[in-house]
CSV table of C-alpha atoms and ligand atoms in Angstrom, one decimal:
chain,number,residue,atom,x,y,z
A,27,MET,CA,209.0,32.2,77.0
A,28,SER,CA,206.4,32.5,74.4
A,29,ILE,CA,203.4,34.6,73.5
A,30,LEU,CA,200.6,32.8,71.7
A,31,LEU,CA,197.9,34.6,69.7
A,32,PRO,CA,194.8,33.3,68.1
A,33,ASP,CA,194.2,33.2,64.4
A,34,PRO,CA,191.5,35.6,63.0
A,35,HIS,CA,188.8,33.0,63.4
A,36,ARG,CA,189.9,32.2,67.0
A,37,GLU,CA,190.2,28.5,66.3
A,38,TYR,CA,193.8,27.9,67.3
A,39,LEU,CA,196.8,29.6,68.8
A,40,THR,CA,200.2,30.1,67.2
A,41,ILE,CA,203.4,31.4,68.6
A,42,ALA,CA,203.8,35.1,67.8
A,43,ARG,CA,207.0,35.6,69.7
A,44,SER,CA,209.3,33.3,71.7
A,45,VAL,CA,212.6,33.1,73.4
A,46,GLY,CA,214.3,29.8,73.8
A,47,ILE,CA,212.4,27.8,71.3
A,48,ASP,CA,213.8,26.8,67.9
A,49,PRO,CA,212.1,29.2,65.5
A,50,GLU,CA,211.5,26.4,63.0
A,51,VAL,CA,209.7,24.4,65.7
A,52,ALA,CA,207.8,27.5,66.9
A,53,LYS,CA,206.5,28.2,63.4
A,54,ARG,CA,204.9,24.8,63.2
A,55,ILE,CA,203.0,24.9,66.5
A,56,GLN,CA,199.2,25.2,66.3
A,57,ILE,CA,197.2,24.7,69.5
A,58,PRO,CA,193.5,24.3,69.1
A,59,ILE,CA,191.6,26.7,71.4
A,60,GLY,CA,190.2,24.7,74.3
A,61,LYS,CA,192.9,22.0,73.9
A,62,GLY,CA,196.1,21.5,75.7
A,63,VAL,CA,197.3,23.7,78.5
A,64,ALA,CA,197.6,26.9,76.5
A,65,GLY,CA,194.3,26.3,74.6
A,66,GLU,CA,192.4,25.8,77.9
A,67,VAL,CA,194.0,28.7,79.6
A,68,PHE,CA,193.0,30.9,76.6
A,69,GLN,CA,189.4,29.6,76.7
A,70,ARG,CA,189.0,29.9,80.5
A,71,ARG,CA,190.9,33.2,80.7
A,72,GLN,CA,192.8,32.0,83.7
A,73,ALA,CA,196.3,30.9,84.5
A,74,THR,CA,197.7,27.5,85.1
A,75,VAL,CA,200.7,27.0,87.3
A,76,GLY,CA,202.5,23.7,87.2
A,77,GLN,CA,205.3,23.6,89.8
A,78,HIS,CA,206.6,20.0,89.8
A,79,ALA,CA,208.2,17.9,87.1
A,80,SER,CA,206.0,15.0,88.1
A,81,GLN,CA,202.9,16.8,87.0
A,82,SER,CA,203.8,16.7,83.4
A,83,ALA,CA,204.7,13.0,83.6
A,84,ASP,CA,201.3,12.3,85.0
A,85,GLN,CA,199.3,14.2,82.4
A,86,PRO,CA,201.2,14.0,79.2
A,87,ALA,CA,198.0,14.0,77.1
A,88,ARG,CA,197.1,17.5,78.2
A,89,TYR,CA,200.0,19.0,76.3
A,90,SER,CA,199.6,19.3,72.5
A,91,THR,CA,203.4,19.6,72.3
A,92,ASP,CA,206.1,18.4,74.5
A,93,ILE,CA,207.6,21.9,74.5
A,94,TYR,CA,205.1,22.7,77.2
A,95,ALA,CA,205.5,19.5,79.0
A,96,SER,CA,208.4,20.9,81.0
A,97,MET,CA,208.1,22.2,84.5
A,98,PRO,CA,207.9,24.4,86.3
A,99,LEU,CA,205.5,26.2,84.1
A,100,VAL,CA,203.2,29.3,84.1
A,101,CYS,CA,200.7,29.6,81.4
A,102,SER,CA,198.6,32.8,81.8
A,103,ALA,CA,195.9,34.4,79.8
A,104,MET,CA,196.5,37.9,78.6
A,105,ASN,CA,193.1,39.6,79.0
A,106,GLU,CA,191.8,42.8,77.8
A,107,THR,CA,188.5,43.9,79.6
A,108,GLU,CA,186.3,41.9,77.3
A,109,VAL,CA,188.4,39.6,75.2
A,110,THR,CA,191.2,37.1,75.7
A,111,VAL,CA,194.0,38.5,73.7
A,112,GLY,CA,196.5,35.6,74.0
A,113,VAL,CA,198.5,33.4,76.3
A,114,LEU,CA,201.9,33.9,77.9
A,115,ASN,CA,203.9,30.8,78.6
A,116,VAL,CA,206.9,30.8,80.9
A,117,THR,CA,208.7,27.6,81.6
A,118,GLU,CA,212.0,25.8,82.1
A,119,ARG,CA,213.6,27.9,84.8
A,120,TYR,CA,217.3,27.6,84.8
A,121,ASP,CA,217.3,26.7,88.5
A,122,ASN,CA,214.3,24.4,88.1
A,123,LYS,CA,212.7,25.9,91.3
A,124,PRO,CA,209.0,26.5,91.7
A,125,PHE,CA,207.8,30.1,90.9
A,126,SER,CA,207.4,32.2,94.0
A,127,SER,CA,204.2,34.1,94.6
A,128,ALA,CA,206.0,37.4,94.0
A,129,GLU,CA,207.0,36.1,90.5
A,130,LEU,CA,203.5,34.9,89.8
A,131,GLU,CA,202.2,38.3,90.8
A,132,CYS,CA,204.7,39.9,88.5
A,133,LEU,CA,203.7,37.7,85.6
A,134,ASN,CA,200.1,38.4,86.2
A,135,LEU,CA,200.6,42.1,86.1
A,136,LEU,CA,202.7,41.7,82.9
A,137,CYS,CA,199.9,39.8,81.3
A,138,SER,CA,197.3,42.5,82.0
A,139,VAL,CA,199.5,45.2,80.6
A,140,ALA,CA,200.5,43.1,77.6
A,141,GLY,CA,196.9,42.1,77.0
A,142,CYS,CA,195.9,45.8,76.7
A,143,ALA,CA,198.9,46.7,74.6
A,144,ILE,CA,198.5,43.8,72.1
A,145,HIS,CA,194.8,44.4,71.9
A,146,ASP,CA,195.5,48.0,70.9
A,147,ALA,CA,198.1,47.0,68.4
A,148,LEU,CA,195.8,44.5,66.7
A,149,ASN,CA,193.0,47.1,66.6
A,150,ARG,CA,195.4,49.6,65.1
A,151,ARG,CA,196.5,47.1,62.5
A,152,ALA,CA,192.9,46.3,61.6
A,153,ARG,CA,192.2,50.0,61.2
A,154,GLU,CA,195.3,50.6,59.1
A,155,GLU,CA,194.5,47.7,56.9
A,156,ALA,CA,191.0,48.9,56.4
A,157,ARG,CA,192.2,52.4,55.6
A,158,ASP,CA,194.8,51.1,53.1
A,159,SER,CA,192.4,48.8,51.3
A,160,ILE,CA,189.8,51.7,51.0
A,161,VAL,CA,192.5,53.9,49.6
A,162,VAL,CA,193.6,51.3,47.1
A,163,ALA,CA,190.0,50.4,46.2
A,164,LEU,CA,189.3,54.1,45.5
A,165,ALA,CA,192.3,54.3,43.3
A,166,GLN,CA,191.1,51.3,41.3
A,167,LEU,CA,187.6,52.8,41.0
A,168,ALA,CA,189.2,56.0,39.6
A,169,GLU,CA,191.3,54.0,37.2
A,170,HIS,CA,188.3,52.1,35.9
A,171,ARG,CA,187.5,54.7,33.3
A,172,ASP,CA,190.5,54.0,31.1
A,173,ASP,CA,191.5,50.6,32.4
A,174,ASP,CA,188.4,48.3,32.4
A,175,THR,CA,190.3,45.2,33.5
A,176,GLY,CA,191.9,47.0,36.5
A,177,LYS,CA,195.2,45.1,35.9
A,178,HIS,CA,197.3,48.2,35.0
A,179,LEU,CA,197.6,49.2,38.7
A,180,ASP,CA,198.5,45.7,39.7
A,181,ARG,CA,201.1,45.4,37.0
A,182,VAL,CA,202.7,48.8,37.6
A,183,THR,CA,202.8,48.1,41.4
A,184,ARG,CA,204.5,44.7,40.9
A,185,PHE,CA,207.0,46.2,38.4
A,186,CYS,CA,207.8,48.8,41.0
A,187,VAL,CA,208.5,46.1,43.6
A,188,LEU,CA,210.7,44.3,41.1
A,189,LEU,CA,212.7,47.4,40.5
A,190,ALA,CA,212.9,48.3,44.2
A,191,GLU,CA,214.1,44.8,45.1
A,192,GLU,CA,216.8,44.8,42.4
A,193,LEU,CA,217.9,48.4,43.2
A,194,GLY,CA,218.0,47.4,46.9
A,195,ARG,CA,220.9,45.0,46.2
A,196,SER,CA,223.2,47.9,45.5
A,197,GLU,CA,225.4,49.4,48.2
A,198,LYS,CA,223.8,52.8,47.6
A,199,TYR,CA,220.2,51.8,48.1
A,200,ARG,CA,220.5,48.9,50.5
A,201,ALA,CA,219.6,50.9,53.6
A,202,VAL,CA,216.8,52.9,51.9
A,203,LEU,CA,215.0,50.2,50.0
A,204,ASP,CA,214.1,48.0,53.0
A,205,ASP,CA,210.9,46.1,53.7
A,206,ALA,CA,209.2,49.2,55.1
A,207,PHE,CA,209.8,51.0,51.8
A,208,ILE,CA,208.4,48.2,49.8
A,209,HIS,CA,205.4,47.9,52.1
A,210,ASP,CA,204.7,51.6,51.5
A,211,LEU,CA,205.4,51.3,47.8
A,212,GLN,CA,202.8,48.6,47.3
A,213,ARG,CA,200.1,50.9,48.8
A,214,ALA,CA,201.4,54.2,47.2
A,215,VAL,CA,201.9,53.2,43.6
A,216,PRO,CA,198.2,52.5,42.9
A,217,LEU,CA,197.5,56.2,43.7
A,218,HIS,CA,199.9,57.5,41.0
A,219,ASP,CA,197.2,58.5,38.5
A,220,ILE,CA,194.4,59.3,40.9
A,221,GLY,CA,194.3,62.8,39.4
A,222,LYS,CA,192.9,61.4,36.2
A,223,VAL,CA,189.5,61.6,37.8
A,224,ALA,CA,189.5,65.3,37.0
A,225,ILE,CA,190.3,64.7,33.2
A,226,PRO,CA,187.2,64.8,31.0
A,227,ASP,CA,186.2,61.7,29.0
A,228,SER,CA,186.7,63.7,25.8
A,229,ILE,CA,190.4,63.8,26.5
A,230,LEU,CA,191.1,60.8,28.7
A,231,LEU,CA,189.2,58.4,26.3
A,232,LYS,CA,190.1,60.2,23.0
A,233,PRO,CA,191.0,57.4,20.6
A,234,GLY,CA,193.6,59.5,18.8
A,235,LYS,CA,196.5,61.9,19.5
A,236,LEU,CA,195.9,64.7,21.9
A,237,THR,CA,196.2,68.3,20.7
A,238,PRO,CA,198.7,70.5,22.5
A,239,GLU,CA,195.8,72.1,24.5
A,240,GLU,CA,194.4,68.7,25.5
A,241,ARG,CA,197.9,67.6,26.5
A,242,VAL,CA,198.2,70.5,28.9
A,243,ILE,CA,194.9,69.5,30.5
A,244,MET,CA,196.0,65.9,30.6
A,245,GLN,CA,199.2,66.8,32.4
A,246,THR,CA,197.2,68.4,35.2
A,247,HIS,CA,196.5,64.9,36.5
A,248,THR,CA,199.8,65.0,38.3
A,249,GLU,CA,198.9,68.2,40.2
A,250,VAL,CA,195.3,67.1,40.9
A,251,GLY,CA,196.6,63.8,42.3
A,252,THR,CA,199.1,65.6,44.4
A,253,ARG,CA,196.5,67.9,45.9
A,254,THR,CA,194.1,65.1,46.5
A,255,ILE,CA,196.7,63.1,48.4
A,256,GLN,CA,197.8,66.2,50.3
A,257,SER,CA,194.3,66.8,51.5
A,258,ILE,CA,194.2,63.2,52.8
A,259,ILE,CA,197.5,63.7,54.6
A,260,ALA,CA,196.2,66.9,56.2
A,261,ARG,CA,193.4,64.9,57.8
A,262,THR,CA,195.5,61.8,58.7
A,263,PRO,CA,199.1,62.9,59.2
A,264,GLY,CA,201.9,60.5,59.9
A,265,VAL,CA,200.9,57.8,57.4
A,266,SER,CA,204.2,57.1,55.6
A,267,PHE,CA,202.7,55.5,52.5
A,268,LEU,CA,200.6,58.6,51.8
A,269,HIS,CA,203.7,60.8,51.8
A,270,MET,CA,205.3,58.4,49.3
A,271,ALA,CA,202.1,58.5,47.3
A,272,GLU,CA,202.3,62.2,47.1
A,273,GLY,CA,205.8,62.0,45.8
A,274,ILE,CA,204.8,59.5,43.2
A,275,ALA,CA,201.7,61.4,42.0
A,276,SER,CA,203.7,64.6,41.6
A,277,GLY,CA,206.9,63.1,40.3
A,278,HIS,CA,206.0,60.1,38.0
A,279,HIS,CA,206.1,62.2,34.8
A,280,GLU,CA,209.2,64.2,35.8
A,281,ARG,CA,212.3,63.4,33.7
A,282,TRP,CA,215.9,62.8,34.8
A,283,ASP,CA,217.0,65.6,32.5
A,284,GLY,CA,214.6,68.1,34.0
A,285,ASN,CA,212.3,68.2,30.9
A,286,GLY,CA,209.3,66.5,32.5
A,287,TYR,CA,206.2,67.9,34.2
A,288,PRO,CA,204.7,69.3,36.3
A,289,ARG,CA,207.7,71.0,38.0
A,290,GLY,CA,210.6,70.2,35.8
A,291,LEU,CA,212.5,68.5,38.6
A,292,ALA,CA,215.8,66.8,37.6
A,293,GLY,CA,217.9,63.9,38.9
A,294,GLU,CA,217.7,62.9,42.5
A,295,ASN,CA,215.4,65.9,43.2
A,296,ILE,CA,212.7,63.6,41.9
A,297,PRO,CA,211.6,61.4,44.8
A,298,LEU,CA,213.1,57.9,44.4
A,299,ALA,CA,209.7,56.2,44.5
A,300,ALA,CA,208.6,58.4,41.6
A,301,ARG,CA,211.7,57.6,39.5
A,302,ILE,CA,210.9,53.9,40.0
A,303,ALA,CA,207.3,54.4,39.2
A,304,SER,CA,208.2,56.3,36.0
A,305,VAL,CA,210.1,53.3,34.5
A,306,ALA,CA,207.4,50.9,35.6
A,307,ASP,CA,204.5,53.1,34.3
A,308,VAL,CA,206.1,53.7,30.9
A,309,TYR,CA,207.0,50.0,30.4
A,310,ASP,CA,203.4,49.1,31.1
A,311,ALA,CA,202.1,51.9,28.8
A,312,LEU,CA,204.3,50.7,26.0
A,313,THR,CA,203.5,47.0,26.3
A,314,THR,CA,199.7,47.3,26.6
A,315,GLN,CA,197.0,48.6,24.4
A,316,ARG,CA,195.6,52.1,25.3
A,317,VAL,CA,192.6,53.9,23.8
A,318,TYR,CA,195.1,56.0,21.8
A,319,LYS,CA,197.7,53.4,20.9
A,320,ALA,CA,198.4,49.7,20.2
A,321,ALA,CA,200.6,47.5,22.4
A,322,MET,CA,204.2,46.9,21.4
A,323,PRO,CA,206.3,43.9,22.0
A,324,HIS,CA,208.6,43.6,25.0
A,325,GLU,CA,211.8,43.9,22.9
A,326,ARG,CA,210.6,47.2,21.5
A,327,ALA,CA,209.7,48.6,24.9
A,328,LEU,CA,213.1,47.5,26.2
A,329,GLN,CA,214.7,49.5,23.4
A,330,ILE,CA,212.7,52.6,24.2
A,331,ILE,CA,213.5,52.5,27.9
A,332,LYS,CA,217.2,51.9,27.2
A,333,GLU,CA,217.2,55.0,24.9
A,334,GLY,CA,215.7,57.0,27.8
A,335,THR,CA,218.7,56.3,30.1
A,336,GLY,CA,219.9,59.5,31.6
A,337,THR,CA,217.4,61.6,29.6
A,338,GLN,CA,213.9,60.4,30.7
A,339,PHE,CA,215.0,57.9,33.3
A,340,ASP,CA,217.4,57.5,36.2
A,341,PRO,CA,220.3,55.4,34.8
A,342,GLU,CA,220.5,53.2,37.9
A,343,ILE,CA,216.9,52.3,37.7
A,344,VAL,CA,217.2,51.5,34.0
A,345,GLN,CA,220.1,49.3,34.9
A,346,ALA,CA,217.9,47.5,37.5
A,347,PHE,CA,215.2,47.1,34.8
A,348,LEU,CA,217.7,45.6,32.3
A,349,THR,CA,218.9,43.1,35.0
A,350,ARG,CA,215.3,42.0,35.6
A,351,GLU,CA,213.8,42.5,32.1
A,352,GLY,CA,213.0,38.8,31.9
A,353,ASP,CA,210.9,39.1,35.0
A,354,PHE,CA,209.1,42.1,33.6
A,355,ALA,CA,208.2,40.1,30.4
A,356,THR,CA,207.0,37.1,32.5
A,357,LEU,CA,204.9,39.3,34.8
A,358,ALA,CA,203.4,41.2,31.9
A,359,LYS,CA,202.3,37.9,30.3
A,360,GLU,CA,200.9,36.7,33.6
A,361,LEU,CA,198.9,39.8,34.2
A,362,ILE,CA,197.8,40.4,30.6
A,363,ASP,CA,194.6,42.3,30.1
A,364,THR,CA,191.7,40.0,29.5
A,365,PRO,CA,188.1,41.1,29.1
A,366,ALA,CA,186.7,39.2,32.1
A,367,PRO,CA,188.1,40.4,35.5
A,368,ALA,CA,189.9,37.6,37.4
A,369,PRO,CA,188.4,36.5,40.7
A,370,ALA,CA,190.1,38.2,43.6
A,371,ALA,CA,192.9,36.2,45.3
A,372,PRO,CA,192.4,35.4,48.9
A,373,ALA,CA,194.1,37.8,51.2
A,374,PRO,CA,197.4,36.5,52.6
A,375,THR,CA,197.6,36.1,56.4
A,376,PRO,CA,199.2,39.4,57.6
A,377,ALA,CA,202.5,39.2,59.4
A,378,LEU,CA,203.0,41.0,62.7
A,379,THR,CA,203.2,44.8,62.3
A,380,PRO,CA,206.3,46.5,63.8
A,381,GLU,CA,204.1,47.9,66.6
A,382,LEU,CA,202.9,44.5,67.5
A,383,ALA,CA,206.5,43.1,67.3
A,384,ALA,CA,207.5,45.9,69.7
A,385,VAL,CA,204.9,45.2,72.3
A,386,SER,CA,205.4,41.5,72.2
A,387,ALA,CA,209.2,41.6,72.2
B,21,C2E,P1,199.7,56.4,29.9
B,21,C2E,O1,199.0,55.9,28.7
B,21,C2E,O2,199.6,55.5,31.1
B,21,C2E,O3,201.2,56.6,29.5
B,21,C2E,C1,202.1,56.9,30.5
B,21,C2E,C2,203.5,57.3,29.9
B,21,C2E,O4,204.0,56.3,29.1
B,21,C2E,C3,203.3,58.5,29.0
B,21,C2E,O5,203.3,59.7,29.7
B,21,C2E,C4,204.6,58.4,28.2
B,21,C2E,O6,205.7,58.8,29.0
B,21,C2E,C5,204.8,56.9,28.1
B,21,C2E,N1,204.3,56.4,26.7
B,21,C2E,C6,203.1,56.0,26.5
B,21,C2E,N2,203.0,55.6,25.1
B,21,C2E,C7,204.2,55.8,24.6
B,21,C2E,C8,204.7,55.6,23.3
B,21,C2E,O7,204.1,55.2,22.4
B,21,C2E,N3,206.1,56.0,23.1
B,21,C2E,C9,206.8,56.5,24.1
B,21,C2E,N4,208.1,56.8,23.9
B,21,C2E,N5,206.3,56.7,25.4
B,21,C2E,C10,205.0,56.4,25.6
B,21,C2E,P2,202.7,61.0,29.0
B,21,C2E,O8,203.0,61.1,27.6
B,21,C2E,O9,203.0,62.2,29.9
B,21,C2E,O10,201.1,60.7,29.1
B,21,C2E,C11,200.4,60.7,30.3
B,21,C2E,C12,199.0,60.2,30.0
B,21,C2E,O11,198.4,61.1,29.1
B,21,C2E,C13,199.0,58.8,29.4
B,21,C2E,O12,199.1,57.8,30.3
B,21,C2E,C14,197.6,58.9,28.7
B,21,C2E,O13,196.6,58.6,29.7
B,21,C2E,C15,197.5,60.3,28.3
B,21,C2E,N6,197.9,60.4,26.9
B,21,C2E,C16,199.2,60.7,26.4
B,21,C2E,N7,199.2,60.9,25.1
B,21,C2E,C17,197.9,60.6,24.7
B,21,C2E,C18,197.3,60.6,23.4
B,21,C2E,O14,197.8,60.8,22.3
B,21,C2E,N8,195.9,60.3,23.4
B,21,C2E,C19,195.2,60.1,24.5
B,21,C2E,N9,193.9,59.8,24.4
B,21,C2E,N10,195.8,60.1,25.7
B,21,C2E,C20,197.1,60.4,25.8
B,22,SIN,C1,194.9,54.7,62.3
B,22,SIN,O1,194.0,55.5,62.4
B,22,SIN,O2,194.7,53.5,61.9
B,22,SIN,C2,196.4,55.0,62.5
B,22,SIN,C3,196.8,56.1,61.6
B,22,SIN,C4,198.3,56.2,61.4
B,22,SIN,O3,198.9,55.2,61.0
B,22,SIN,O4,198.9,57.2,61.6
B,23,SIN,C1,200.5,50.7,57.4
B,23,SIN,O1,201.4,50.5,58.3
B,23,SIN,O2,199.7,49.9,57.2
B,23,SIN,C2,200.6,52.0,56.7
B,23,SIN,C3,201.8,52.9,56.9
B,23,SIN,C4,201.6,53.8,58.1
B,23,SIN,O3,200.7,53.7,58.8
B,23,SIN,O4,202.5,54.6,58.3
B,24,FE,FE1,200.4,59.5,35.0
């Protein structure tokens, strides 16, 4: 059994889920829409039922792959009211008997339910992706004042992913730092300094050292950020990355020993994502030039972070940093600030969301 879905341009079908097909083979299959049995079924929004083995022998050219050349076969379009969503293929019965009309009726019903469910899931995914990219774009816009190349957010996010992946190897964090955590982390980290929008230029862009009064104002960026994200959460509850973003915005300047701001939280009372972001943010602040300071070499930054073990930083996260420090140095070089902004990379093809996996399973 397989479910085939079109690519975003609706040019070809690929296997989204299958049972009984070698996954390696399934991955490579691409059926142009309008070609082959599945491609035609998709285009015509109808079903094809092939009941006898001889049919496939007679018409081998109709099949883009011999996987579908087996009989009996039902290939049925999954339709939503207006669009064809995909194709369901059922073939190779164990008993090799033709499909009964009751079975065909059942498959037909299944296809209409699945068509609506998958259509909803895809719409939902499109909305979520739009929402996430708007949020990240806003964060980049906010960051633009003191980071004109925009690479700071990108670097800090990737440093966080490095740390989360490394930490996720440990027994303690294996269950917590899963793919879903990292998915949320990539969206949440760019929001960590969103509260800096409320800091006046005279402080944010001050070339020299801040006075104690200015420092107090500067530190409010954590609370402003927290409140901003809380107000988004109030309007769109249940979005897990926003909850993580709230924890990062409020906790990324807390210290392991409790001497940080804004709340003076200590140890594991600081959300894990914030403890990770703290190491990543400071490494980036140290190794790049800021309006108020020059960049320092990797080795010196390494030393400072080591010295912060157990005082400023969570020792386990520093350990993860030390294990991957070579990757930090490489990534820092790769994403170095240059005056001209680099062209945006093409968006990767998104994988199935958990929701979609659930409906197609
Ligand atoms: P930022 O520039 O992104 O720095 C983030 C954090 O990196 C700092 O948090 C601090 O923990 C660490 N850090 C940065 N530079 C150094 C350094 O030279 N040595 C050490 N040991 N740590 C460093 P912090 O201090 O809470 O500052 C938060 C934000 O406040 C900074 O973000 C920056 O935007 C602003 N800021 C802090 N100090 C100054 C300053 O003297 N002048 C100006 N104009 N802004 C400052
Ligand atoms: C959406 O509106 O796209 C869904 C919001 C959510 O994920 O809770
Ligand atoms: C997403 O899945 O794109 C964001 C996370 C969520 O909706 O909870
Ligand atoms: Fe900050």
